[in-house]
PDB file of C-alpha atoms and ligand atoms in Angstrom:
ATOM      1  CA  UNK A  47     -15.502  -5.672  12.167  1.00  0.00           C
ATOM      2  CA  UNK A  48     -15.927  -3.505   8.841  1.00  0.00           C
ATOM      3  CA  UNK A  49     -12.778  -1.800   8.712  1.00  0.00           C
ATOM      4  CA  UNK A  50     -10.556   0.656   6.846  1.00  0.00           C
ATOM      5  CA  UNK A  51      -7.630   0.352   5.279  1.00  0.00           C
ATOM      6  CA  UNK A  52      -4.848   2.477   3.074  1.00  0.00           C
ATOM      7  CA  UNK A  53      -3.413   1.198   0.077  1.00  0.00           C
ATOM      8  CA  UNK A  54      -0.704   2.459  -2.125  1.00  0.00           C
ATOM      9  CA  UNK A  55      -0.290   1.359  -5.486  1.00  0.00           C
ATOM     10  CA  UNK A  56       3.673   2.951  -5.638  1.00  0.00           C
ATOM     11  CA  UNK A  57       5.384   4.809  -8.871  1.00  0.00           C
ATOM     12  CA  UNK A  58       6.883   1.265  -9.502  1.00  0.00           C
ATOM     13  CA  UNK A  59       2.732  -0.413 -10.204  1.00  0.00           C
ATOM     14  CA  UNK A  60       1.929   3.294 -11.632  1.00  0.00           C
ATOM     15  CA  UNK A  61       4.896   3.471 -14.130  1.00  0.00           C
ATOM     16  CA  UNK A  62       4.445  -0.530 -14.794  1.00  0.00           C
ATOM     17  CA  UNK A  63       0.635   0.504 -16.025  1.00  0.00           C
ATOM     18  CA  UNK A  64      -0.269  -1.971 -13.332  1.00  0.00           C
ATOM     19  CA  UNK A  65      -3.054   0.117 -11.649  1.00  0.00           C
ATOM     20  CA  UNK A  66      -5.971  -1.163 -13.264  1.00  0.00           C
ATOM     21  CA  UNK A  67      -5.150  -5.170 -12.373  1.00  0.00           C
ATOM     22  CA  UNK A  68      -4.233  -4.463  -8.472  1.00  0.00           C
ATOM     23  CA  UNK A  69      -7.309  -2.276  -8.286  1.00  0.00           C
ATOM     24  CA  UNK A  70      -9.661  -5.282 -10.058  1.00  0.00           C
ATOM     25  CA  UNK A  71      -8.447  -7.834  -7.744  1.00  0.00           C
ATOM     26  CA  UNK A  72      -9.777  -5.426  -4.730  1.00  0.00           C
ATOM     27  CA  UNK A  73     -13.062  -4.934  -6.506  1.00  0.00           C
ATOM     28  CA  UNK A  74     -13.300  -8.313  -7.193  1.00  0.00           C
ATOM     29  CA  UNK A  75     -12.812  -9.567  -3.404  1.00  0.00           C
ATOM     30  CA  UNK A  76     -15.549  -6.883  -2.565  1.00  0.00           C
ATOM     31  CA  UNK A  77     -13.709  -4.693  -1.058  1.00  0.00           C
ATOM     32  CA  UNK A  78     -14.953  -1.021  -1.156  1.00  0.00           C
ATOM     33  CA  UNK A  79     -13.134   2.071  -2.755  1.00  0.00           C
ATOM     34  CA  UNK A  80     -13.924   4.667  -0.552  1.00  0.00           C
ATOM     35  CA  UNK A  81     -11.215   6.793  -1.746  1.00  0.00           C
ATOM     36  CA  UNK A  82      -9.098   7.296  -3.854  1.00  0.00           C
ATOM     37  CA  UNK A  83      -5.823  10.051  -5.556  1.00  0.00           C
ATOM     38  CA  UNK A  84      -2.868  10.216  -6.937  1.00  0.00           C
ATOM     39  CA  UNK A  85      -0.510  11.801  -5.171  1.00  0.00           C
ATOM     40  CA  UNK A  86       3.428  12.683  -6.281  1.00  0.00           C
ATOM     41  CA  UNK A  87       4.923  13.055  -2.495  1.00  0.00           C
ATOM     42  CA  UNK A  88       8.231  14.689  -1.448  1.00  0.00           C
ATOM     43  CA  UNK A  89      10.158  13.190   0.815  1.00  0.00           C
ATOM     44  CA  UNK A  90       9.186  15.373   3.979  1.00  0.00           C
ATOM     45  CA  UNK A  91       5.821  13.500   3.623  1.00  0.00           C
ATOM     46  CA  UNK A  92       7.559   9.873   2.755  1.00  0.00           C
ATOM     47  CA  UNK A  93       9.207  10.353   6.064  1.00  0.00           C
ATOM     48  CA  UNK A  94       6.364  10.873   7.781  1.00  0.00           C
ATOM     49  CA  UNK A  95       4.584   8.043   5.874  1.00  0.00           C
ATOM     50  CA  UNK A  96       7.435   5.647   6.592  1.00  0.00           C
ATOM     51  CA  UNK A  97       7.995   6.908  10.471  1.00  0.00           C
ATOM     52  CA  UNK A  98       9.021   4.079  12.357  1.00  0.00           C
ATOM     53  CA  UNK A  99      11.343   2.227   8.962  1.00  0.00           C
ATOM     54  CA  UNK A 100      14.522   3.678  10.008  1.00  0.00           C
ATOM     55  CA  UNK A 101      14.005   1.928  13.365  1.00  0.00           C
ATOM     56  CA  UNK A 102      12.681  -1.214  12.192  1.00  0.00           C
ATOM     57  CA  UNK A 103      14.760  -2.039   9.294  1.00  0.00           C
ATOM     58  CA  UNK A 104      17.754   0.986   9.576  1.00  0.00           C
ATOM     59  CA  UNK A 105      18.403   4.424   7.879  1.00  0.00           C
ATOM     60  CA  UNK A 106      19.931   3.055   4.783  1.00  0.00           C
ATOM     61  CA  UNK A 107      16.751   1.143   4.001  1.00  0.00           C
ATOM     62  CA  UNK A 108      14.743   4.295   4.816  1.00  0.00           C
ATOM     63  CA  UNK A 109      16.850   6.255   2.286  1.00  0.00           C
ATOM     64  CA  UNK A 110      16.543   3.939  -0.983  1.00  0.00           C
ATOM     65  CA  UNK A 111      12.984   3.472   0.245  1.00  0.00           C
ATOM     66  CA  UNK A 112      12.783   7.213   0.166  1.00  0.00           C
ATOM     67  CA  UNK A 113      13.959   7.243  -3.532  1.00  0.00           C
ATOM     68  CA  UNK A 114      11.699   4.770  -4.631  1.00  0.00           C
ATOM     69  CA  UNK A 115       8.246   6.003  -3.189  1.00  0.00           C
ATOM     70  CA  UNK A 116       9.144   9.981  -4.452  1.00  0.00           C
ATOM     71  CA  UNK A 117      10.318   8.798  -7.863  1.00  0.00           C
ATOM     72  CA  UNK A 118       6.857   9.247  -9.181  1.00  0.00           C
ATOM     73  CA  UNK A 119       3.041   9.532  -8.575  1.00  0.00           C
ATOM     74  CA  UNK A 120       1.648   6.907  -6.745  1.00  0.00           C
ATOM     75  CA  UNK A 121      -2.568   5.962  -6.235  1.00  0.00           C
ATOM     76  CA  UNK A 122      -3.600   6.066  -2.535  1.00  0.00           C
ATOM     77  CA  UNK A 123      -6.745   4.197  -2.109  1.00  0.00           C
ATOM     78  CA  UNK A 124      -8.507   4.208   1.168  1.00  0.00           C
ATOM     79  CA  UNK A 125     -10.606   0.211   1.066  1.00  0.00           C
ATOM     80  CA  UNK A 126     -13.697  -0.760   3.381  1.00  0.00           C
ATOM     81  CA  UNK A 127     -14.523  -4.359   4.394  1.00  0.00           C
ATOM     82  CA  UNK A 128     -14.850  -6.697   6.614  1.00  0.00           C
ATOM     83  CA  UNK A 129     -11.287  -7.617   8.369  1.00  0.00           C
ATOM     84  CA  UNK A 130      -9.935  -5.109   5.357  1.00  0.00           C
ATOM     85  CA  UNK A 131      -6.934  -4.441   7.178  1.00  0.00           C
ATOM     86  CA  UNK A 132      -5.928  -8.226   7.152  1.00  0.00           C
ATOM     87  CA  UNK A 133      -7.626  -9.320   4.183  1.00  0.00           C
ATOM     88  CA  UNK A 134      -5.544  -6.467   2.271  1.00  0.00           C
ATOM     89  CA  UNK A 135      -2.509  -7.456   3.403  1.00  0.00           C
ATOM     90  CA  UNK A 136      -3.268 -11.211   2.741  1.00  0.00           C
ATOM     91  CA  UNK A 137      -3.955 -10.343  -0.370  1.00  0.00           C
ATOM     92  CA  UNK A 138      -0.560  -8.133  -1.220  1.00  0.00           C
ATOM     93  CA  UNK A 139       1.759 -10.828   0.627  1.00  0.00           C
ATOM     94  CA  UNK A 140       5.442 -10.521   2.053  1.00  0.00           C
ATOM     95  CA  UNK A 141       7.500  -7.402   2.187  1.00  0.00           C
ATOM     96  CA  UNK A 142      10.370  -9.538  -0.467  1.00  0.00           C
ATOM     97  CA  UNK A 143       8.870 -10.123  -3.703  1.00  0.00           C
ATOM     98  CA  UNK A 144      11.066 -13.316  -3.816  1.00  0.00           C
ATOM     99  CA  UNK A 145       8.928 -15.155  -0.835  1.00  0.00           C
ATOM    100  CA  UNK A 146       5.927 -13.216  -1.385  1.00  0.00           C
ATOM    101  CA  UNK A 147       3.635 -16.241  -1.850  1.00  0.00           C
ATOM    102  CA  UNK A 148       2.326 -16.814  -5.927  1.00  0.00           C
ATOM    103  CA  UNK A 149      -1.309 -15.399  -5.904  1.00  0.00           C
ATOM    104  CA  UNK A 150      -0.523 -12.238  -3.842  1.00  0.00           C
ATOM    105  CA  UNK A 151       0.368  -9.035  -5.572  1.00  0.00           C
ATOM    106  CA  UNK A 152       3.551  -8.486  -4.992  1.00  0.00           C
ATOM    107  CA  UNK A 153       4.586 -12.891  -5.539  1.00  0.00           C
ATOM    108  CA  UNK A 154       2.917 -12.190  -8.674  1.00  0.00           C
ATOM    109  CA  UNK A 155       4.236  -8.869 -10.430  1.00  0.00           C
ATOM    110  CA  UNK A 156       7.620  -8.836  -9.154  1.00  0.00           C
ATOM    111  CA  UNK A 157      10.715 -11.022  -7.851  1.00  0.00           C
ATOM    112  CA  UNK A 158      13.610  -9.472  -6.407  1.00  0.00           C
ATOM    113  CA  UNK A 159      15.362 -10.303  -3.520  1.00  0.00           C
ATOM    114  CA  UNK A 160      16.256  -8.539  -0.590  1.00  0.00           C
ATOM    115  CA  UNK A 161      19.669 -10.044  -0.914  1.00  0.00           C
ATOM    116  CA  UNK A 162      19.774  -8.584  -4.822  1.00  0.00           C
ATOM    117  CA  UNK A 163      18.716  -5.078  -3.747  1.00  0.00           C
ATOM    118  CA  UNK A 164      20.050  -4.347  -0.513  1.00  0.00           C
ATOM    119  CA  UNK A 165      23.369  -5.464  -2.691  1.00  0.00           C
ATOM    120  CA  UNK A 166      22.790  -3.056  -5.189  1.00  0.00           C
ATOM    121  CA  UNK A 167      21.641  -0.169  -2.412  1.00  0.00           C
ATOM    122  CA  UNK A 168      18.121  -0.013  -4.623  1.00  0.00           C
ATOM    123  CA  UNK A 169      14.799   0.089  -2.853  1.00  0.00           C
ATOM    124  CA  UNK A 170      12.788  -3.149  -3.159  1.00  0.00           C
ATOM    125  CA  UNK A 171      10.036  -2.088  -5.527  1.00  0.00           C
ATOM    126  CA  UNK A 172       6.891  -4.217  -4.523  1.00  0.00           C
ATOM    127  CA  UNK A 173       4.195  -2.339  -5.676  1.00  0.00           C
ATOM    128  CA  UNK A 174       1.604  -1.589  -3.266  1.00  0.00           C
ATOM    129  CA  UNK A 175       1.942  -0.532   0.339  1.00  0.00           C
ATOM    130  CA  UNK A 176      -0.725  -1.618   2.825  1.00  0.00           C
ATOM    131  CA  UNK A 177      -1.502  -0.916   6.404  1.00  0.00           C
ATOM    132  CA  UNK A 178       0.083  -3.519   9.001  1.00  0.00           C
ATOM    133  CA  UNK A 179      -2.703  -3.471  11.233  1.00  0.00           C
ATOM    134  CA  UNK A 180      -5.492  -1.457  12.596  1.00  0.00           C
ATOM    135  CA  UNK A 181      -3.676   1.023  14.797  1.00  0.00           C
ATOM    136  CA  UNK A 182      -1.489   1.531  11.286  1.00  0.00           C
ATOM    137  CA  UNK A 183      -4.316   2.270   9.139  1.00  0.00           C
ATOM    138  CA  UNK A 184      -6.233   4.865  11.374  1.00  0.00           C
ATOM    139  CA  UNK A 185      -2.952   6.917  11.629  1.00  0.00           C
ATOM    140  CA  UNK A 186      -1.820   6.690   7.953  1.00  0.00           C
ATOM    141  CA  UNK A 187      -5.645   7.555   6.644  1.00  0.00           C
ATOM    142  CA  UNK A 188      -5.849  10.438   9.009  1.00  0.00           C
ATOM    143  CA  UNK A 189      -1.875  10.959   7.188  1.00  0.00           C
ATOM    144  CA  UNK A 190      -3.022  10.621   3.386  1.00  0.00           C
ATOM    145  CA  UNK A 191      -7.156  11.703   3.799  1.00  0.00           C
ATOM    146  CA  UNK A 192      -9.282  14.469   4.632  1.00  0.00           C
ATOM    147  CA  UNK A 193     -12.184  13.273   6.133  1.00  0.00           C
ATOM    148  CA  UNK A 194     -14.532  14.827   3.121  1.00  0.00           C
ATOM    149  CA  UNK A 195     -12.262  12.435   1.057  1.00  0.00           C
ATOM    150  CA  UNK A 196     -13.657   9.519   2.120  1.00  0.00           C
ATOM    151  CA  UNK A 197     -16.966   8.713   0.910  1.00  0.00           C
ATOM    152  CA  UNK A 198     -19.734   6.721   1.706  1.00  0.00           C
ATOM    153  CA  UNK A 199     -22.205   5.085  -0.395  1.00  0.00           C
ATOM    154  CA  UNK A 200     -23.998   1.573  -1.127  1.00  0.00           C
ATOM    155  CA  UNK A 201     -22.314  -0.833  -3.514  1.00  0.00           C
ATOM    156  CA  UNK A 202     -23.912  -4.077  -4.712  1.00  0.00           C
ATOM    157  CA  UNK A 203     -21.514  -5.868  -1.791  1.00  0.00           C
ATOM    158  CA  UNK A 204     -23.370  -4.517  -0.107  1.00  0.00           C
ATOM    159  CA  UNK A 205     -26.949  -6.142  -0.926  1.00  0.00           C
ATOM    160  CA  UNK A 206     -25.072  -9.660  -1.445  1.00  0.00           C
ATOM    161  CA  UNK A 207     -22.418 -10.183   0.929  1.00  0.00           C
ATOM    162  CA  UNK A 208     -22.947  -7.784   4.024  1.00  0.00           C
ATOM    163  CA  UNK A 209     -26.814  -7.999   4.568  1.00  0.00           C
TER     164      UNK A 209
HETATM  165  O1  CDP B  49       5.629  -2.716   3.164  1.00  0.00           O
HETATM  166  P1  CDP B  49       5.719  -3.696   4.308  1.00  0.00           P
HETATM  167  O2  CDP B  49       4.800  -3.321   5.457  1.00  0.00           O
HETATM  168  O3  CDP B  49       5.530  -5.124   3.855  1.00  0.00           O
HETATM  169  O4  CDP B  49       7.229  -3.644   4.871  1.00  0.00           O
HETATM  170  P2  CDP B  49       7.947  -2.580   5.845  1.00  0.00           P
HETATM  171  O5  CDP B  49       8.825  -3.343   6.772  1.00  0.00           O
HETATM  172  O6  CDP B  49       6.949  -1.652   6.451  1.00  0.00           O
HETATM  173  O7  CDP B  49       8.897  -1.783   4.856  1.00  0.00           O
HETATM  174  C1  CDP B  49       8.427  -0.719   4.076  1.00  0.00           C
HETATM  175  C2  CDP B  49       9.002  -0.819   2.689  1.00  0.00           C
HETATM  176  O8  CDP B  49      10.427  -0.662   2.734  1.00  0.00           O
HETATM  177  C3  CDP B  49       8.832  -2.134   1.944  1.00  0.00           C
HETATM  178  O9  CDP B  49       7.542  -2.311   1.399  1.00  0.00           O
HETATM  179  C4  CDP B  49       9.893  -2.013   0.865  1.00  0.00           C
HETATM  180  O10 CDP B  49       9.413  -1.271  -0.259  1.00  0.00           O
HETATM  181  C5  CDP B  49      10.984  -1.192   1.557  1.00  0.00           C
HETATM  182  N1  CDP B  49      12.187  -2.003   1.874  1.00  0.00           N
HETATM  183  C6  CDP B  49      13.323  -1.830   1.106  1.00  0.00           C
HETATM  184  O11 CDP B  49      13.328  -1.010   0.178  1.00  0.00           O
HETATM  185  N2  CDP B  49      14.432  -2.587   1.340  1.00  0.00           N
HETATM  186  C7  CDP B  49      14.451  -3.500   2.339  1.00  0.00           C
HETATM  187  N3  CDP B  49      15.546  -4.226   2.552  1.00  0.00           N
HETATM  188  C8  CDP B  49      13.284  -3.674   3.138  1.00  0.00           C
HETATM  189  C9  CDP B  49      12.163  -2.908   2.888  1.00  0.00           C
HETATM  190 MG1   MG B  50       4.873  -1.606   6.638  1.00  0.00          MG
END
């Protein structure tokens, strides 16, 4: 049940100076930083990253999506807790900033639409990637950590809401 998840906080949240608030609402649910870099990727690795986009939502998608996640460094975060891989994406809410529900990170620090950006052939900048589920976050932690990158170590969550 204590899982682990991957979390991007994308050059949009880094250049936004946004970093600090998305990674206090993880501390604050509990959630443990296990790891944790920041990482300017190309887009060999983007591609790799975003593997199965291009089939999901088409190769012009992929490509502005491409654009937006190499336009600058980005925080990968690796979070530990129980459900994490749900609870994280709970707590980021919907791909489109425009339904993303008020609360979540992305209905709260950003709006556009897909109909706006897809319009304008820009990537939707929503901040933060997080794993789908937990198939996704194995593969894309084994993608974006070492396993000496991930650390482990007692946190006071750990006295008051896992014991
Ligand atoms: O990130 P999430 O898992 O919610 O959605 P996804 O279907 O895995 O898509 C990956 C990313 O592609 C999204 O987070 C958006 O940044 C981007 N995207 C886009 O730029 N334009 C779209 N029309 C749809 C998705
Ligand atoms: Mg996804």
């Amino acid at each position: 049940m204590i899982e682990r998840t991957l979390i991007l906080l994308k050059p949009d949240a880094v250049q936004r100076g946004l970093m600090g608030k998305i990674v206090s609402r993880f501390e604050d649910a509990g959630l443990k930083i296990i790891g944790a870099k920041m990482v300017w990727i190309n887009e060999e690795f983007g591609k790799k990253h975003y593997f199965d986009v291009a089939q999901r939502r088409g190769e012009a998608v992929l490509k502005r999506l491409l654009k937006v996640i190499t336009q600058g460094p980005l925080l990968a975060m690796c979070l530990e807790g129980i459900h994490a891989v749900e609870i994280v994406r709970k707590m980021v809410g919907g791909t489109e900033p425009k339904s993303a529900l008020p609360g979540t990170i992305r209905g709260d620090f950003a709006h556009v639409s897909y109909d706006y950006a897809d319009g304008k052939d820009l990537g939707i900048k929503n901040l933060v990637h997080a794993s789908a589920n937990p198939e996704e976050a194995k593969q894309e932690l084994a993608l974006w950590f070492k396993k000496e990158e991930l650390h482990t170590y007692k946190s006071v969550h750990d006295a008051h809401v896992l014991d």
